[in-house]
Coordinates of C-alpha atoms in Angstrom, one line a residue:
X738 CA -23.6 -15.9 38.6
X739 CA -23.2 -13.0 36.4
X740 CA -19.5 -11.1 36.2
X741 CA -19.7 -7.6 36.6
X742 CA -18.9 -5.1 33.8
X743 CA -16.5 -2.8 35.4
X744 CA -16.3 -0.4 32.3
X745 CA -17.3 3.2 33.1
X746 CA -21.3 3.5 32.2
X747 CA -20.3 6.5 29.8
X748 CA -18.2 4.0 28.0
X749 CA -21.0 1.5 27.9
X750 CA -23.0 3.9 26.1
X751 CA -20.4 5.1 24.0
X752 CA -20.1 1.1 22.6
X753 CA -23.8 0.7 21.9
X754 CA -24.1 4.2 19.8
X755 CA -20.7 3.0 17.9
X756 CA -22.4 -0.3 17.6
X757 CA -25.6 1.6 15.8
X758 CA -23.2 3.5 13.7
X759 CA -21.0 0.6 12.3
X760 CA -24.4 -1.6 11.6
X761 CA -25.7 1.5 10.0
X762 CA -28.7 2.0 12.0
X763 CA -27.4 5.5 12.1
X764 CA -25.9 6.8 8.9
X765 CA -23.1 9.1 7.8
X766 CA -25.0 13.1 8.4
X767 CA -27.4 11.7 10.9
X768 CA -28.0 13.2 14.1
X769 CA -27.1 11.7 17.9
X770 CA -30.2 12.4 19.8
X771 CA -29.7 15.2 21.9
X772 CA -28.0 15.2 25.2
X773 CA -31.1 15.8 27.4
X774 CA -32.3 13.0 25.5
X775 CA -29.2 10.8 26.0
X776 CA -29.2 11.5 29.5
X777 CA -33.0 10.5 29.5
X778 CA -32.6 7.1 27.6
X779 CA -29.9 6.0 29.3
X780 CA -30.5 7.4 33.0
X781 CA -27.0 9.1 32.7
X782 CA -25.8 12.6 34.1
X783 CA -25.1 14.9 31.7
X784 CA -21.0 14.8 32.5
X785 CA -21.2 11.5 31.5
X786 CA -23.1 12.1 28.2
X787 CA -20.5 14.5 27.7
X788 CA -18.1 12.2 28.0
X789 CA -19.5 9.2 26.1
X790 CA -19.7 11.2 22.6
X791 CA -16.0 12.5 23.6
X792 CA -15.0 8.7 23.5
X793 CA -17.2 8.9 19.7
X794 CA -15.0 11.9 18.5
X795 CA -11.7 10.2 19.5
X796 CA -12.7 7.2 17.4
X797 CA -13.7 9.6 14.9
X798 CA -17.1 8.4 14.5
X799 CA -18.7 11.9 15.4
X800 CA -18.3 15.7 14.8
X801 CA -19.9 18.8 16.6
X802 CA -21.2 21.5 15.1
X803 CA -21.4 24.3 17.4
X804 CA -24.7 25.2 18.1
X805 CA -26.2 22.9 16.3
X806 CA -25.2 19.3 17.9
X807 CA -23.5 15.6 17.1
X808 CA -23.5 13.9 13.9
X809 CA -21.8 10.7 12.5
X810 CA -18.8 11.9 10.4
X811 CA -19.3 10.4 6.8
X812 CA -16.7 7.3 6.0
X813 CA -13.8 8.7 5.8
X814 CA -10.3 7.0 4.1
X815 CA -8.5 5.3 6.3
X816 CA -4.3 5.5 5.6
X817 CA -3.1 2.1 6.5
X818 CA 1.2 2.1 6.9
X819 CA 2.0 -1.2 6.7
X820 CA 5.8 -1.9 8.0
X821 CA 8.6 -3.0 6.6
X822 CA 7.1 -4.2 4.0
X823 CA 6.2 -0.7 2.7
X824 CA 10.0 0.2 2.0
X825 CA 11.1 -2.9 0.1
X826 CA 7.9 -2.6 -1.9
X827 CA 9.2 0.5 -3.2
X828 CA 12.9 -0.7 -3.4
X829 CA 11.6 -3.7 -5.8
X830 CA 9.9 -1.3 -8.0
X831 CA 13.1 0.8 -8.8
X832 CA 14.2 -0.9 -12.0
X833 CA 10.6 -1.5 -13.5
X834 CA 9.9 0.1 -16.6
X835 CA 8.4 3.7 -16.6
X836 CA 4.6 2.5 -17.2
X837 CA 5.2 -0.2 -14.5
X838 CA 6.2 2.2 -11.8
X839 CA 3.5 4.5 -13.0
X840 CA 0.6 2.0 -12.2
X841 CA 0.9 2.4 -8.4
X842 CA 2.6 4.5 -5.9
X843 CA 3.6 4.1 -2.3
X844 CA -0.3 6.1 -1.6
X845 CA -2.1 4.0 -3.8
X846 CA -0.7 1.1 -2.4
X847 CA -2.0 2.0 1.7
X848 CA -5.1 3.4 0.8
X849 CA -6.4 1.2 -1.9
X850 CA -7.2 3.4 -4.0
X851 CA -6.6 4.1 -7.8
X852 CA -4.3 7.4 -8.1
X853 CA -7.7 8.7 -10.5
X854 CA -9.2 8.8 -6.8
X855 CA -6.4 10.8 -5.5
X856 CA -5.4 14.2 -5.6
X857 CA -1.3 15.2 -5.2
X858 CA -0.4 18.7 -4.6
X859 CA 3.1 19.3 -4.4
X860 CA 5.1 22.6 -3.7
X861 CA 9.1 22.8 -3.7
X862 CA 10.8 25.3 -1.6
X863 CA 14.9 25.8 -0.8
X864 CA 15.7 26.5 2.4
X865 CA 18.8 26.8 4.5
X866 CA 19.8 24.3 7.1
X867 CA 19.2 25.0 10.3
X868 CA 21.1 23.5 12.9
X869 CA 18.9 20.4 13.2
X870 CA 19.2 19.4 9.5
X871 CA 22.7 20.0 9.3
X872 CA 23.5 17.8 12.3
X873 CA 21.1 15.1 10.4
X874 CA 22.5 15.3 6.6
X875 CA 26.5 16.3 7.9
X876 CA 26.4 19.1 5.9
X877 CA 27.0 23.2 7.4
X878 CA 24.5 25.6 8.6
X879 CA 22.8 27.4 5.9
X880 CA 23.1 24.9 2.9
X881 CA 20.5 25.3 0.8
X882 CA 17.7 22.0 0.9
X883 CA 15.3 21.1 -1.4
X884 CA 12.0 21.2 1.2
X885 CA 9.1 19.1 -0.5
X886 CA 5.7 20.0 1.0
X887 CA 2.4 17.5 0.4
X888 CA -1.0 17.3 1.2
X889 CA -2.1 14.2 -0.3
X890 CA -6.2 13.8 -0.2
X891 CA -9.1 11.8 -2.0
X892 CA -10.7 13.2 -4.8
X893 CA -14.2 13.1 -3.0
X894 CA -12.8 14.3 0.6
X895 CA -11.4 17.8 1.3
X896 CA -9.1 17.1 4.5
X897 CA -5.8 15.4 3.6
X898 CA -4.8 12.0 4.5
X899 CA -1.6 13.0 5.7
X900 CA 0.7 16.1 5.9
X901 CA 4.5 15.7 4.6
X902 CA 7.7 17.3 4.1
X903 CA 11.1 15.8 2.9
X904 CA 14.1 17.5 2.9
X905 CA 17.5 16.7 0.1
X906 CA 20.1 18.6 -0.1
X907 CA 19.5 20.7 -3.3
X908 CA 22.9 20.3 -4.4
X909 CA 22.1 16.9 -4.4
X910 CA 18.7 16.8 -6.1
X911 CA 20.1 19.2 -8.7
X912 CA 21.9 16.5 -10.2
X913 CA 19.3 15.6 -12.1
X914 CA 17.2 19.4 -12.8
X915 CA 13.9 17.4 -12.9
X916 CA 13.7 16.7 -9.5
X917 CA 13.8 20.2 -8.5
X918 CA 9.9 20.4 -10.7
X919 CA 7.3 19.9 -8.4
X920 CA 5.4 19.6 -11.8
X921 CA 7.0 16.3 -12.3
X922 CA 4.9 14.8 -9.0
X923 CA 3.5 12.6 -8.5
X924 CA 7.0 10.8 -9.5
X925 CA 6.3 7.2 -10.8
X926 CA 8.3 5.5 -7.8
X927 CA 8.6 8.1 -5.7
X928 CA 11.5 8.6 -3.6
X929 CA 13.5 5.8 -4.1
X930 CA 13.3 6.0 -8.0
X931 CA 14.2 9.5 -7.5
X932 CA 17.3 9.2 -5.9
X933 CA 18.0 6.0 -8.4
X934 CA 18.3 8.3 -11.1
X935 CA 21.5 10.5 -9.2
X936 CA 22.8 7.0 -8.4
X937 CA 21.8 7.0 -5.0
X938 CA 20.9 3.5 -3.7
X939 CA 19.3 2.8 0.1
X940 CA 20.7 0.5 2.3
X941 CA 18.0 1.2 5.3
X942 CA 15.5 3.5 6.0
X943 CA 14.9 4.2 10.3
X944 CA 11.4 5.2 11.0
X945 CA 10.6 7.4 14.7
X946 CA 7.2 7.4 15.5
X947 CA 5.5 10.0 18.1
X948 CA 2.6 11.0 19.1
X949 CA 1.8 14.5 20.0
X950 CA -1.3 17.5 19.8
X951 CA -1.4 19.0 16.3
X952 CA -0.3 22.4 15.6
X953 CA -3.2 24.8 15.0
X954 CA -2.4 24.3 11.4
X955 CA -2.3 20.7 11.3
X956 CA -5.7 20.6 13.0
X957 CA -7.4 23.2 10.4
X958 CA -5.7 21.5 7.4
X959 CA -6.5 17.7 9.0
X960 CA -10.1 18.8 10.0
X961 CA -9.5 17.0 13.7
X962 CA -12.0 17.2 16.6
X963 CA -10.3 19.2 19.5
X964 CA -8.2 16.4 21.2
X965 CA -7.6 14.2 18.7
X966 CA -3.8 13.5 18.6
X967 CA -1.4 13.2 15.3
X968 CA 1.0 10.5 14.6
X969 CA 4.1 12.0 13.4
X970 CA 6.8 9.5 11.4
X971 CA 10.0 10.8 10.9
X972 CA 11.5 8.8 8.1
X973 CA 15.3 9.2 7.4
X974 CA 17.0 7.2 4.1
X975 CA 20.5 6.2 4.6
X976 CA 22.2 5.7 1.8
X977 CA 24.5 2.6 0.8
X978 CA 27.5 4.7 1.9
X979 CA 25.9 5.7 4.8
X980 CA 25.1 9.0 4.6
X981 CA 21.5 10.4 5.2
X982 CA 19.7 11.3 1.6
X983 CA 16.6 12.2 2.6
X984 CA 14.6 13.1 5.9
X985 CA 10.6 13.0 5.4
X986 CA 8.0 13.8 8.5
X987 CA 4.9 12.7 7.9
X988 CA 1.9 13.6 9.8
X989 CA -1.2 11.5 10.3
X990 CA -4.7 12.1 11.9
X991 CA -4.9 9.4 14.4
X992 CA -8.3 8.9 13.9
X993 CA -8.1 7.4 10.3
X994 CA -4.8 5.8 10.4
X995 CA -3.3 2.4 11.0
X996 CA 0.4 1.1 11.8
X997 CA 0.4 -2.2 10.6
X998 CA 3.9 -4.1 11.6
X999 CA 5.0 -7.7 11.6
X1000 CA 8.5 -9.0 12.1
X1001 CA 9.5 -12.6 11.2
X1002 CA 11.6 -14.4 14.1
X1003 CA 14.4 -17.6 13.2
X1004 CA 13.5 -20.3 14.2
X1005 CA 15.2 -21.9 17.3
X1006 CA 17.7 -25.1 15.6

């Protein structure tokens, strides 16, 4: 006796063409058979069609081109966050020499890739608090904050791997004048080393995670299929005193991102 597959038929057919995409019987730039012809091969009504390469764009296998039909995205870099680990990484590289620090950084590190293969742009704007950040840093309304915008990419990809701002009070940063340069990014160490230099050590950094629909600029800047969700992590550094040093959002496409987390338990005695 045979057990029944309960799984929509659209999402049947959705598994077999992501099958043929992942074996590479259908290549990055090559074209889904129309969906006349999908309807025909796989005796399906056209809603369903419709919604089978849906299911393709949410696992960001396929793009539309309007008027012109589906094709399989090319490979694109996947951004894999791996937690906790991630922060103590960073922590342990603090006090390594300047070269050291400089071999790897945080992106390197969750994309695999050589910082020659990546491309950094950094701009550095003060702003005043808002209510929000001064409730967050225990500072007033209107102190000026050193606001850190990125778009880190791949050299051989135009859409960034993620989206980020951090915020500092500028009074703060200004301690040391070259972290107020956004020439002087990408900073061996990042963050952490940054906020060594001041004398600022972490004692925990608390991660929020969401999920939500981009902002029309997110989704231009991202290049995501209408529908496709962002994963927003907001980061916030508290110091060994306590206080909050930094706040950072950064925003992922969910499509080409994985949240990696394991937590060691004691044993029982």
């Amino acid at each position: 006796m045979t057990t029944r597959d309960w799984r929509p038929r659209y999402q049947v057919v959705a598994e077999e063409i992501r099958d043929q995409i992942l074996n590479g019987d259908l290549g990055p730039g090559d074209a889904l058979p129309s969906e006349p012809a999908l309807s025909t091969q796989y005796d399906l009504s056209r809603t369903s069609v419709r919604n089978a390469i849906q299911q393709l764009k949410e696992w960001g296998l396929v793009r539309s081109e309007r008027g012109r039909g589906n094709y399989v995205r090319p490979h694109r870099q996947r951004f894999i966050r791996k937690q906790p680990d991630l922060y103590q990484w960073e922590k342990n590289r603090v006090h390594l020499p300047d070269d050291e620090r400089g071999q790897e950084g945080a992106t390197e590190h969750q994309t695999g890739r050589p910082l020659s293969d990546l491309v950094i742009p950094a701009e550095y704007v003060t702003i005043e608090a808002g209510d929000e950040l001064a409730e967050i840093f225990g500072v007033e309304a209107g102190t000026p904050m050193l606001e850190r915008r990125y778009g880190t990419r791949t050299a051989d990809e135009a859409a960034p791997l993620s989206l980020g701002r951090s915020w500092i009070v500028k009074e703060t940063a200004a301690q040391n004048p070259d972290l107020l340069e956004a020439e002087n990014e990408p900073w061996p160490g990042g963050t952490q080393h940054q906020l060594f230099t001041i004398g600022i050590e972490l004692d925990r950094i608390e991660d929020r995670i969401i999920a939500r629909a981009p902002t029309a600029d997110e989704a231009l800047r991202l290049e995501l299929d209408p529908g496709t969700p962002v994963i927003v992590i907001r980061k916030t550094s508290f110091s060994t005193n306590g206080d909050v040093v930094e706040m950072a959002d950064v925003v992922l496409p969910s499509d080409r991102a994985e949240l990696h987390y394991m937590t060691s338990l004691e044993r029982w005695t």
